[in-house]
Amino acid sequence: MNRRHFLKNSAVVATALPTIGLPTIVPASVFGKNAPSNRIPIGLIGTGRQGYGQNLQGSELQALGVRIPGLLDVPDVQVVAVCDVDSWRMNQAKTAVEKHYAKKTPGGTYKGCSTHRDFREIIARKDIDAVMISTPDYWHVPMGILAAKAKKHISCEKPLSMSVHQGRSLVDALKKYGVVNRTDSEFRSVRPQNHAVELVRNGRIGKLQKIDISFPSDPTPVPPQPDMPVPKELDYELWLGPMPYVPYTDMRVHTPFDLTKRPNWMRVDTYAQGMIANWGAHYFDVAQWANNSEYSGPVEVEGNGEFPKSLWNSMINFSVTYRYANGVEITCRQTPTSKPGIKYTGSEGWILVDNYPGVITSSNPALLTSKPSGSELDLSKTLWDKADFVDAIKTGRKTLEPIEVGHRTISLSQIGLIACQLGEKLSWNPEKELFVGNNAANALLAAPLARKEWAM
């Protein structure tokens, strides 16, 4: 959507807001110091498995005996609106929000969460300061740029983009409009994961030499499916948004009336880039963090993988190697039986974080109990992702994982995917974000949106 059309629609939306339901005014005395008027009003865009569960309500990490808080758990947040193209999912989120806040009122009722089918309605609302984008991957950049233009603070689900150029355009928009931003990944807050980074950065295994990453296996690809009627609760045209029209089948979208299963679009390369991006957004992030290269990238990449000729056609069973100017090598692999894990090897030993949330072991168990000293990195009191985002809005500081970092992270997935597609060893310039001397590879760095009205 072009700028003029967006502003015109925004004005129309703004005048219509009273008819679609603004938050109920609740006396401040009901909530005390955490009254809605003292909180940051947030709109949740996308209420599927990740949006409804992890981002709104949080989850339990039973292996660690801790809880990952969702937006509803953060005292300084007021979720005032939810948005989804699937009305059933959206209404589940609205019910969860109002049930949560109702528990804090004397009368046990609360009706302060509006619903929106079109995300532009939320972006146009002047009473909303921040948005949590929890949509399919191909929507992240268009939504993020429009939200930045509207001066909304942004927390965006990973993977951030569908191409290096897309990701850079989002980062540029955020810099231009000066909003607080965060890549929404909990890995930096999970203690076994950030503890390993802390130990590596503090030199406990000597000079870092290599990082080996294992990704979870993928399910068997689903073959082409017959066309199906579009469910009445789904606005399929708006779900497709910037992508080409194709007939509906739920194995391309998501399972109706279910908020527990992984969405099917994650396996279709039109809408996502498979496991190298889905888990790469986690593991490449902590790997680059440990390598102190989170604002840069490798200088060489090569790899191979399988590309199923089916509806679920994302790359599977891959092996990709990245080499850095400092000599560090990162290798990631997926097999039909692989499980998540990351191993850091240095000149004086290794650290392994096996599985998720992770069991941390080392060639020298004693170093696992060593404490940071002086100016060494200490990540033991890291805030959880949602709390980090909100605290950054309140204080004006950077978040723990700014979208620039998330962009650099997912760039690894994208250039690795290109290396596998071309079957070549590629030289990469992380400053220019271009392949060196390879026009065919550079042509794949952009993922243009099929419907030009959504071009930013």
Tab-separated table of C-alpha atoms in Angstrom:
chain	number	residue	atom	x	y	z
A	1	MET	CA	0.000	0.000	0.000
A	2	ASN	CA	1.454	3.388	-0.951
A	3	ARG	CA	1.858	6.190	1.566
A	4	ARG	CA	-0.998	8.344	0.273
A	5	HIS	CA	-3.455	5.447	0.266
A	6	PHE	CA	-2.347	4.415	3.760
A	7	LEU	CA	-2.880	7.902	5.190
A	8	LYS	CA	-6.268	8.172	3.561
A	9	ASN	CA	-7.327	4.808	5.007
A	10	SER	CA	-5.851	5.700	8.383
A	11	ALA	CA	-8.003	8.813	8.571
A	12	VAL	CA	-11.100	6.789	7.759
A	13	VAL	CA	-10.180	4.160	10.338
A	14	ALA	CA	-9.541	6.794	13.000
A	15	THR	CA	-12.976	8.344	12.569
A	16	ALA	CA	-14.587	4.913	12.759
A	17	LEU	CA	-12.830	3.781	15.925
A	18	PRO	CA	-15.650	4.605	18.376
A	19	THR	CA	-17.916	2.161	16.543
A	20	ILE	CA	-15.457	-0.748	16.794
A	21	GLY	CA	-14.986	-0.520	20.532
A	22	LEU	CA	-12.298	1.288	22.486
A	23	PRO	CA	-11.110	0.064	25.908
A	24	THR	CA	-13.541	0.467	28.773
A	25	ILE	CA	-12.544	3.198	31.219
A	26	VAL	CA	-11.822	1.549	34.566
A	27	PRO	CA	-11.107	3.726	37.640
A	28	ALA	CA	-7.414	3.844	38.532
A	29	SER	CA	-8.251	2.871	42.102
A	30	VAL	CA	-9.216	-0.587	40.869
A	31	PHE	CA	-5.658	-1.351	39.760
A	32	GLY	CA	-3.600	0.915	42.062
A	33	LYS	CA	-0.198	1.958	40.727
A	34	ASN	CA	-0.648	-0.390	37.766
A	35	ALA	CA	-3.859	1.249	36.567
A	36	PRO	CA	-4.463	0.987	32.808
A	37	SER	CA	-3.806	4.732	32.510
A	38	ASN	CA	-0.277	4.145	33.834
A	39	ARG	CA	0.478	1.239	31.526
A	40	ILE	CA	1.792	1.035	27.974
A	41	PRO	CA	-1.175	0.257	25.679
A	42	ILE	CA	-0.265	-2.522	23.254
A	43	GLY	CA	-2.056	-4.055	20.292
A	44	LEU	CA	-1.438	-7.722	19.457
A	45	ILE	CA	-1.335	-8.364	15.692
A	46	GLY	CA	-1.652	-12.073	15.022
A	47	THR	CA	-3.343	-14.411	17.519
A	48	GLY	CA	-2.280	-17.839	16.296
A	49	ARG	CA	-0.266	-20.452	18.156
A	50	GLN	CA	2.644	-18.130	18.925
A	51	GLY	CA	0.641	-14.930	19.358
A	52	TYR	CA	-2.087	-16.394	21.578
A	53	GLY	CA	0.140	-18.741	23.538
A	54	GLN	CA	3.705	-17.562	23.950
A	55	ASN	CA	3.290	-13.830	23.314
A	56	LEU	CA	-0.002	-13.144	25.037
A	57	GLN	CA	-0.210	-15.725	27.812
A	58	GLY	CA	3.371	-16.917	28.241
A	59	SER	CA	4.492	-20.494	28.848
A	60	GLU	CA	6.152	-22.773	31.360
A	61	LEU	CA	9.717	-24.050	30.980
A	62	GLN	CA	9.224	-27.074	33.191
A	63	ALA	CA	12.779	-28.324	32.641
A	64	LEU	CA	14.102	-25.157	34.290
A	65	GLY	CA	11.226	-24.623	36.704
A	66	VAL	CA	10.591	-21.129	35.342
A	67	ARG	CA	7.860	-19.320	33.486
A	68	ILE	CA	8.344	-17.276	30.329
A	69	PRO	CA	5.976	-14.335	30.891
A	70	GLY	CA	3.618	-13.183	28.175
A	71	LEU	CA	2.281	-9.667	27.705
A	72	LEU	CA	-0.491	-10.324	30.214
A	73	ASP	CA	2.136	-11.090	32.866
A	74	VAL	CA	3.926	-7.744	32.503
A	75	PRO	CA	2.463	-5.253	35.029
A	76	ASP	CA	3.347	-2.194	32.929
A	77	VAL	CA	1.386	-3.424	29.890
A	78	GLN	CA	-2.276	-3.048	28.982
A	79	VAL	CA	-3.333	-5.183	26.013
A	80	VAL	CA	-6.110	-3.054	24.529
A	81	ALA	CA	-6.628	-4.654	21.117
A	82	VAL	CA	-6.149	-7.923	19.265
A	83	CYS	CA	-6.112	-8.490	15.522
A	84	ASP	CA	-6.334	-11.526	13.265
A	85	VAL	CA	-7.748	-12.481	9.872
A	86	ASP	CA	-9.183	-15.604	11.559
A	87	SER	CA	-12.102	-14.409	13.679
A	88	TRP	CA	-12.188	-17.561	15.831
A	89	ARG	CA	-8.548	-17.120	16.843
A	90	MET	CA	-9.036	-13.421	17.419
A	91	ASN	CA	-12.001	-14.004	19.713
A	92	GLN	CA	-10.047	-16.589	21.709
A	93	ALA	CA	-7.419	-13.909	22.354
A	94	LYS	CA	-10.002	-11.277	23.277
A	95	THR	CA	-11.585	-13.681	25.764
A	96	ALA	CA	-8.190	-14.463	27.316
A	97	VAL	CA	-7.346	-10.766	27.701
A	98	GLU	CA	-10.645	-9.787	29.269
A	99	LYS	CA	-10.709	-12.833	31.543
A	100	HIS	CA	-7.211	-11.948	32.783
A	101	TYR	CA	-8.021	-8.322	33.559
A	102	ALA	CA	-11.431	-9.213	35.000
A	103	LYS	CA	-9.680	-11.077	37.815
A	104	LYS	CA	-8.209	-7.760	38.942
A	105	THR	CA	-11.524	-5.881	39.170
A	106	PRO	CA	-13.871	-5.964	42.188
A	107	GLY	CA	-16.837	-6.925	40.056
A	108	GLY	CA	-14.953	-9.622	38.165
A	109	THR	CA	-15.815	-8.203	34.760
A	110	TYR	CA	-13.783	-6.342	32.163
A	111	LYS	CA	-14.651	-5.413	28.569
A	112	GLY	CA	-11.675	-3.388	27.416
A	113	CYS	CA	-10.160	-5.305	24.498
A	114	SER	CA	-11.254	-4.442	20.963
A	115	THR	CA	-10.989	-6.767	17.976
A	116	HIS	CA	-9.745	-5.903	14.491
A	117	ARG	CA	-9.626	-7.938	11.310
A	118	ASP	CA	-7.344	-5.439	9.542
A	119	PHE	CA	-4.036	-4.643	11.266
A	120	ARG	CA	-4.087	-1.107	9.835
A	121	GLU	CA	-6.871	-0.250	12.256
A	122	ILE	CA	-4.566	-0.952	15.188
A	123	ILE	CA	-1.695	0.980	13.608
A	124	ALA	CA	-3.990	3.982	13.047
A	125	ARG	CA	-5.110	4.166	16.683
A	126	LYS	CA	-3.517	7.075	18.533
A	127	ASP	CA	-4.224	5.454	21.908
A	128	ILE	CA	-1.934	2.503	21.146
A	129	ASP	CA	1.783	3.059	21.773
A	130	ALA	CA	3.222	-0.311	20.774
A	131	VAL	CA	2.456	-3.400	18.713
A	132	MET	CA	3.418	-7.036	19.027
A	133	ILE	CA	3.592	-8.555	15.518
A	134	SER	CA	2.954	-12.318	15.653
A	135	THR	CA	1.921	-13.067	12.080
A	136	PRO	CA	3.309	-15.386	9.380
A	137	ASP	CA	6.852	-14.401	8.390
A	138	TYR	CA	6.029	-12.772	5.032
A	139	TRP	CA	3.896	-10.147	6.805
A	140	HIS	CA	6.574	-8.950	9.245
A	141	VAL	CA	8.287	-6.341	7.073
A	142	PRO	CA	5.168	-4.680	5.563
A	143	MET	CA	3.520	-4.473	8.984
A	144	GLY	CA	6.698	-3.369	10.701
A	145	ILE	CA	7.345	-0.518	8.272
A	146	LEU	CA	3.771	0.781	8.497
A	147	ALA	CA	3.911	0.578	12.284
A	148	ALA	CA	7.239	2.462	12.336
A	149	LYS	CA	5.775	5.210	10.138
A	150	ALA	CA	2.921	5.504	12.630
A	151	LYS	CA	5.483	5.878	15.468
A	152	LYS	CA	4.523	2.634	17.182
A	153	HIS	CA	7.134	0.807	19.232
A	154	ILE	CA	7.559	-2.644	17.701
A	155	SER	CA	8.246	-6.125	18.978
A	156	CYS	CA	8.275	-8.463	15.988
A	157	GLU	CA	8.292	-12.227	15.906
A	158	LYS	CA	11.212	-13.982	14.345
A	159	PRO	CA	12.198	-14.747	11.617
A	160	LEU	CA	12.057	-11.053	10.779
A	161	SER	CA	11.993	-11.113	6.987
A	162	MET	CA	11.972	-13.124	3.793
A	163	SER	CA	15.150	-11.607	2.335
A	164	VAL	CA	18.237	-9.616	3.236
A	165	HIS	CA	16.943	-6.563	1.347
A	166	GLN	CA	13.572	-6.742	3.088
A	167	GLY	CA	15.214	-6.917	6.481
A	168	ARG	CA	17.436	-3.948	5.739
A	169	SER	CA	14.416	-1.886	4.640
A	170	LEU	CA	12.739	-2.583	7.994
A	171	VAL	CA	15.873	-1.621	9.932
A	172	ASP	CA	16.162	1.609	7.917
A	173	ALA	CA	12.532	2.509	8.654
A	174	LEU	CA	13.015	1.953	12.372
A	175	LYS	CA	16.073	4.193	12.391
A	176	LYS	CA	14.231	6.883	10.441
A	177	TYR	CA	11.212	7.007	12.748
A	178	GLY	CA	13.101	6.381	15.993
A	179	VAL	CA	10.841	3.813	17.661
A	180	VAL	CA	11.900	1.248	20.254
A	181	ASN	CA	12.183	-2.148	18.611
A	182	ARG	CA	12.875	-5.745	19.526
A	183	THR	CA	13.258	-9.064	17.783
A	184	ASP	CA	10.925	-11.292	19.747
A	185	SER	CA	12.980	-14.335	20.717
A	186	GLU	CA	13.263	-15.720	24.227
A	187	PHE	CA	16.607	-17.498	23.671
A	188	ARG	CA	18.715	-14.629	25.025
A	189	SER	CA	16.778	-14.842	28.276
A	190	VAL	CA	16.955	-18.638	28.728
A	191	ARG	CA	19.720	-19.162	31.275
A	192	PRO	CA	21.478	-22.239	29.782
A	193	GLN	CA	21.665	-20.381	26.453
A	194	ASN	CA	22.913	-17.021	27.725
A	195	HIS	CA	25.139	-18.710	30.324
A	196	ALA	CA	27.051	-20.429	27.511
A	197	VAL	CA	27.411	-17.098	25.688
A	198	GLU	CA	28.594	-15.453	28.904
A	199	LEU	CA	31.272	-18.110	29.441
A	200	VAL	CA	32.479	-17.976	25.837
A	201	ARG	CA	32.622	-14.178	25.757
A	202	ASN	CA	34.497	-14.184	29.067
A	203	GLY	CA	37.170	-16.486	27.637
A	204	ARG	CA	36.462	-19.577	29.735
A	205	ILE	CA	37.175	-21.918	26.796
A	206	GLY	CA	40.046	-19.853	25.434
A	207	LYS	CA	39.876	-18.430	21.935
A	208	LEU	CA	36.610	-19.379	20.228
A	209	GLN	CA	37.289	-21.568	17.177
A	210	LYS	CA	34.035	-23.151	16.025
A	211	ILE	CA	30.342	-23.423	16.770
A	212	ASP	CA	28.331	-26.493	15.782
A	213	ILE	CA	24.544	-26.218	15.647
A	214	SER	CA	22.014	-29.024	15.317
A	215	PHE	CA	18.479	-28.175	14.214
A	216	PRO	CA	15.358	-30.229	14.990
A	217	SER	CA	14.192	-32.566	12.255
A	218	ASP	CA	11.227	-31.695	10.041
A	219	PRO	CA	8.028	-33.690	9.530
A	220	THR	CA	7.544	-35.528	6.251
A	221	PRO	CA	6.652	-32.989	3.525
A	222	VAL	CA	2.977	-32.871	2.601
A	223	PRO	CA	2.257	-33.495	-1.110
A	224	PRO	CA	0.049	-31.196	-3.215
A	225	GLN	CA	-3.441	-30.931	-1.725
A	226	PRO	CA	-6.902	-30.548	-3.285
A	227	ASP	CA	-8.543	-27.123	-3.199
A	228	MET	CA	-10.878	-26.524	-0.279
A	229	PRO	CA	-13.619	-24.016	0.534
A	230	VAL	CA	-12.322	-21.080	2.547
A	231	PRO	CA	-13.525	-21.350	6.171
A	232	LYS	CA	-16.123	-18.694	6.987
A	233	GLU	CA	-14.054	-17.407	9.911
A	234	LEU	CA	-10.999	-16.698	7.694
A	235	ASP	CA	-10.394	-13.632	5.518
A	236	TYR	CA	-8.200	-15.512	3.064
A	237	GLU	CA	-7.557	-12.537	0.795
A	238	LEU	CA	-6.129	-10.552	3.672
A	239	TRP	CA	-4.211	-13.600	4.900
A	240	LEU	CA	-2.474	-13.775	1.507
A	241	GLY	CA	-1.895	-10.022	1.551
A	242	PRO	CA	1.272	-9.296	-0.425
A	243	MET	CA	1.629	-12.832	-1.778
A	244	PRO	CA	0.224	-14.281	-5.037
A	245	TYR	CA	-3.260	-15.715	-5.080
A	246	VAL	CA	-3.452	-19.509	-4.821
A	247	PRO	CA	-6.487	-21.666	-4.008
A	248	TYR	CA	-7.112	-22.317	-0.324
A	249	THR	CA	-6.157	-25.519	1.453
A	250	ASP	CA	-5.644	-25.686	5.199
A	251	MET	CA	-2.302	-27.457	4.742
A	252	ARG	CA	-1.057	-24.186	3.263
A	253	VAL	CA	-2.468	-21.995	6.043
A	254	HIS	CA	-3.238	-23.375	9.515
A	255	THR	CA	-5.449	-26.011	11.097
A	256	PRO	CA	-8.877	-24.452	11.773
A	257	PHE	CA	-10.039	-24.152	15.397
A	258	ASP	CA	-6.677	-25.264	16.781
A	259	LEU	CA	-4.121	-23.122	18.625
A	260	THR	CA	-1.710	-25.927	19.543
A	261	LYS	CA	-0.356	-27.224	16.219
A	262	ARG	CA	2.503	-25.646	14.325
A	263	PRO	CA	1.071	-23.639	11.423
A	264	ASN	CA	1.320	-25.280	8.028
A	265	TRP	CA	2.597	-22.142	6.263
A	266	MET	CA	5.929	-22.598	8.075
A	267	ARG	CA	6.776	-25.372	5.573
A	268	VAL	CA	5.839	-23.451	2.418
A	269	ASP	CA	8.645	-21.319	0.986
A	270	THR	CA	6.264	-18.598	-0.217
A	271	TYR	CA	5.462	-17.698	3.380
A	272	ALA	CA	8.493	-18.855	5.395
A	273	GLN	CA	11.960	-20.311	4.865
A	274	GLY	CA	11.839	-23.521	6.837
A	275	MET	CA	13.853	-24.753	9.779
A	276	ILE	CA	17.051	-22.931	8.821
A	277	ALA	CA	15.136	-19.701	9.485
A	278	ASN	CA	12.711	-20.838	12.186
A	279	TRP	CA	15.362	-22.256	14.532
A	280	GLY	CA	18.168	-20.327	12.882
A	281	ALA	CA	16.560	-17.179	14.268
A	282	HIS	CA	17.373	-18.597	17.716
A	283	TYR	CA	20.650	-20.424	17.265
A	284	PHE	CA	22.333	-18.058	14.814
A	285	ASP	CA	21.472	-15.255	17.223
A	286	VAL	CA	23.223	-16.773	20.228
A	287	ALA	CA	26.081	-17.998	18.019
A	288	GLN	CA	26.779	-14.512	16.686
A	289	TRP	CA	26.337	-13.104	20.186
A	290	ALA	CA	28.994	-15.503	21.480
A	291	ASN	CA	31.243	-14.625	18.531
A	292	ASN	CA	30.733	-10.886	19.161
A	293	SER	CA	29.575	-10.536	15.547
A	294	GLU	CA	25.901	-9.730	16.115
A	295	TYR	CA	26.131	-6.524	14.058
A	296	SER	CA	28.158	-8.112	11.277
A	297	GLY	CA	28.342	-11.544	9.674
A	298	PRO	CA	30.499	-14.156	7.971
A	299	VAL	CA	32.756	-13.665	4.948
A	300	GLU	CA	32.106	-17.055	3.324
A	301	VAL	CA	29.255	-19.548	3.163
A	302	GLU	CA	28.678	-22.912	1.509
A	303	GLY	CA	26.181	-25.697	1.949
A	304	ASN	CA	23.730	-28.232	0.568
A	305	GLY	CA	20.193	-29.313	1.284
A	306	GLU	CA	17.088	-31.029	-0.073
A	307	PHE	CA	14.214	-29.116	-1.671
A	308	PRO	CA	11.030	-31.248	-1.665
A	309	LYS	CA	8.807	-31.043	-4.732
A	310	SER	CA	5.594	-30.878	-2.735
A	311	LEU	CA	3.258	-28.384	-1.092
A	312	TRP	CA	5.622	-28.278	1.890
A	313	ASN	CA	8.700	-27.344	-0.095
A	314	SER	CA	10.999	-25.615	2.409
A	315	MET	CA	14.597	-26.846	2.479
A	316	ILE	CA	15.220	-29.874	4.713
A	317	ASN	CA	18.181	-32.111	5.664
A	318	PHE	CA	20.796	-29.425	5.139
A	319	SER	CA	24.373	-28.709	6.114
A	320	VAL	CA	25.713	-25.142	5.946
A	321	THR	CA	29.096	-23.741	6.974
A	322	TYR	CA	29.888	-20.077	7.635
A	323	ARG	CA	33.415	-18.691	8.011
A	324	TYR	CA	34.240	-15.406	9.743
A	325	ALA	CA	37.103	-12.981	9.297
A	326	ASN	CA	38.303	-13.793	12.839
A	327	GLY	CA	38.731	-17.467	11.898
A	328	VAL	CA	35.617	-18.763	13.662
A	329	GLU	CA	33.574	-21.332	11.750
A	330	ILE	CA	29.854	-21.938	12.343
A	331	THR	CA	28.310	-25.125	11.005
A	332	CYS	CA	24.613	-25.992	11.159
A	333	ARG	CA	23.026	-29.300	10.243
A	334	GLN	CA	19.614	-30.920	10.062
A	335	THR	CA	18.923	-34.613	9.488
A	336	PRO	CA	15.730	-36.721	9.574
A	337	THR	CA	16.442	-37.542	13.240
A	338	SER	CA	18.358	-34.487	14.523
A	339	LYS	CA	17.534	-32.638	17.747
A	340	PRO	CA	18.303	-29.068	18.819
A	341	GLY	CA	21.675	-28.255	20.323
A	342	ILE	CA	24.669	-25.921	20.098
A	343	LYS	CA	28.331	-26.594	20.909
A	344	TYR	CA	31.037	-23.962	21.340
A	345	THR	CA	34.639	-25.124	20.894
A	346	GLY	CA	37.630	-23.022	21.888
A	347	SER	CA	41.381	-23.429	22.198
A	348	GLU	CA	40.989	-24.631	25.804
A	349	GLY	CA	37.793	-26.703	25.776
A	350	TRP	CA	34.132	-26.824	24.807
A	351	ILE	CA	30.636	-26.021	26.082
A	352	LEU	CA	27.510	-27.858	24.889
A	353	VAL	CA	23.921	-26.722	25.392
A	354	ASP	CA	21.930	-29.808	24.505
A	355	ASN	CA	18.286	-29.635	23.480
A	356	TYR	CA	15.881	-26.825	24.494
A	357	PRO	CA	15.709	-25.048	26.898
A	358	GLY	CA	19.030	-26.785	27.269
A	359	VAL	CA	21.261	-28.821	29.531
A	360	ILE	CA	24.707	-27.213	29.705
A	361	THR	CA	27.852	-29.358	29.977
A	362	SER	CA	31.530	-28.708	29.405
A	363	SER	CA	34.879	-30.392	28.879
A	364	ASN	CA	35.773	-28.680	32.162
A	365	PRO	CA	32.738	-28.866	34.514
A	366	ALA	CA	34.401	-26.468	36.952
A	367	LEU	CA	34.064	-23.531	34.578
A	368	LEU	CA	30.251	-23.860	34.704
A	369	THR	CA	30.299	-22.571	38.281
A	370	SER	CA	32.762	-19.737	37.646
A	371	LYS	CA	31.408	-16.236	38.261
A	372	PRO	CA	32.003	-13.129	36.156
A	373	SER	CA	34.396	-10.665	37.719
A	374	GLY	CA	35.213	-7.003	37.172
A	375	SER	CA	34.105	-5.866	33.732
A	376	GLU	CA	33.254	-9.368	32.482
A	377	LEU	CA	29.886	-10.033	30.877
A	378	ASP	CA	27.193	-11.076	33.366
A	379	LEU	CA	23.895	-12.237	31.857
A	380	SER	CA	22.461	-13.908	34.950
A	381	LYS	CA	19.841	-11.208	35.525
A	382	THR	CA	18.681	-10.828	31.929
A	383	LEU	CA	15.031	-9.777	31.592
A	384	TRP	CA	12.605	-11.968	29.704
A	385	ASP	CA	11.764	-10.810	26.191
A	386	LYS	CA	8.429	-9.055	26.844
A	387	ALA	CA	9.686	-7.343	30.008
A	388	ASP	CA	12.821	-6.235	28.148
A	389	PHE	CA	10.706	-4.636	25.395
A	390	VAL	CA	8.475	-2.786	27.835
A	391	ASP	CA	11.362	-1.629	30.031
A	392	ALA	CA	13.144	-0.274	26.940
A	393	ILE	CA	10.035	1.748	26.017
A	394	LYS	CA	9.889	3.191	29.525
A	395	THR	CA	13.597	4.030	29.766
A	396	GLY	CA	14.484	4.787	26.142
A	397	ARG	CA	17.334	2.281	26.096
A	398	LYS	CA	18.052	-0.342	23.443
A	399	THR	CA	16.395	-3.709	23.821
A	400	LEU	CA	18.485	-6.819	24.354
A	401	GLU	CA	17.860	-7.892	20.753
A	402	PRO	CA	17.176	-4.888	18.516
A	403	ILE	CA	15.736	-5.600	15.098
A	404	GLU	CA	19.122	-4.728	13.551
A	405	VAL	CA	20.523	-7.744	15.427
A	406	GLY	CA	17.564	-9.913	14.432
A	407	HIS	CA	18.083	-8.853	10.821
A	408	ARG	CA	21.757	-9.824	10.960
A	409	THR	CA	20.739	-13.137	12.520
A	410	ILE	CA	18.215	-14.082	9.874
A	411	SER	CA	20.593	-12.917	7.133
A	412	LEU	CA	22.672	-15.994	7.987
A	413	SER	CA	19.672	-18.192	7.249
A	414	GLN	CA	19.013	-16.376	3.990
A	415	ILE	CA	22.557	-16.411	2.595
A	416	GLY	CA	22.916	-20.031	3.688
A	417	LEU	CA	19.716	-20.893	1.833
A	418	ILE	CA	21.043	-19.147	-1.284
A	419	ALA	CA	24.326	-21.075	-1.079
A	420	CYS	CA	22.330	-24.323	-0.932
A	421	GLN	CA	20.083	-23.264	-3.824
A	422	LEU	CA	23.071	-22.462	-6.044
A	423	GLY	CA	25.303	-25.259	-4.780
A	424	GLU	CA	28.293	-22.910	-4.624
A	425	LYS	CA	30.779	-21.570	-2.108
A	426	LEU	CA	29.983	-17.845	-1.845
A	427	SER	CA	31.996	-14.891	-0.582
A	428	TRP	CA	29.959	-12.441	1.526
A	429	ASN	CA	30.596	-8.811	2.377
A	430	PRO	CA	28.782	-8.236	5.704
A	431	GLU	CA	29.261	-4.452	5.574
A	432	LYS	CA	27.683	-4.045	2.128
A	433	GLU	CA	25.378	-7.049	2.596
A	434	LEU	CA	26.259	-8.323	-0.864
A	435	PHE	CA	27.910	-11.403	-2.317
A	436	VAL	CA	31.297	-10.691	-3.817
A	437	GLY	CA	31.488	-11.145	-7.586
A	438	ASN	CA	28.335	-13.250	-7.966
A	439	ASN	CA	25.410	-11.541	-9.680
A	440	ALA	CA	23.259	-14.672	-9.640
A	441	ALA	CA	23.529	-14.908	-5.863
A	442	ASN	CA	22.927	-11.169	-5.393
A	443	ALA	CA	19.757	-11.429	-7.465
A	444	LEU	CA	18.345	-13.713	-4.757
A	445	LEU	CA	18.885	-11.213	-1.940
A	446	ALA	CA	15.548	-9.526	-2.616
A	447	ALA	CA	12.125	-11.096	-2.167
A	448	PRO	CA	9.784	-8.667	-3.962
A	449	LEU	CA	6.178	-8.618	-2.837
A	450	ALA	CA	3.899	-9.991	-5.531
A	451	ARG	CA	1.104	-7.492	-4.945
A	452	LYS	CA	2.623	-4.080	-5.483
A	453	GLU	CA	0.024	-2.272	-3.383
A	454	TRP	CA	1.846	-3.751	-0.366
A	455	ALA	CA	5.283	-2.567	-1.506
A	456	MET	CA	6.713	-0.215	1.084
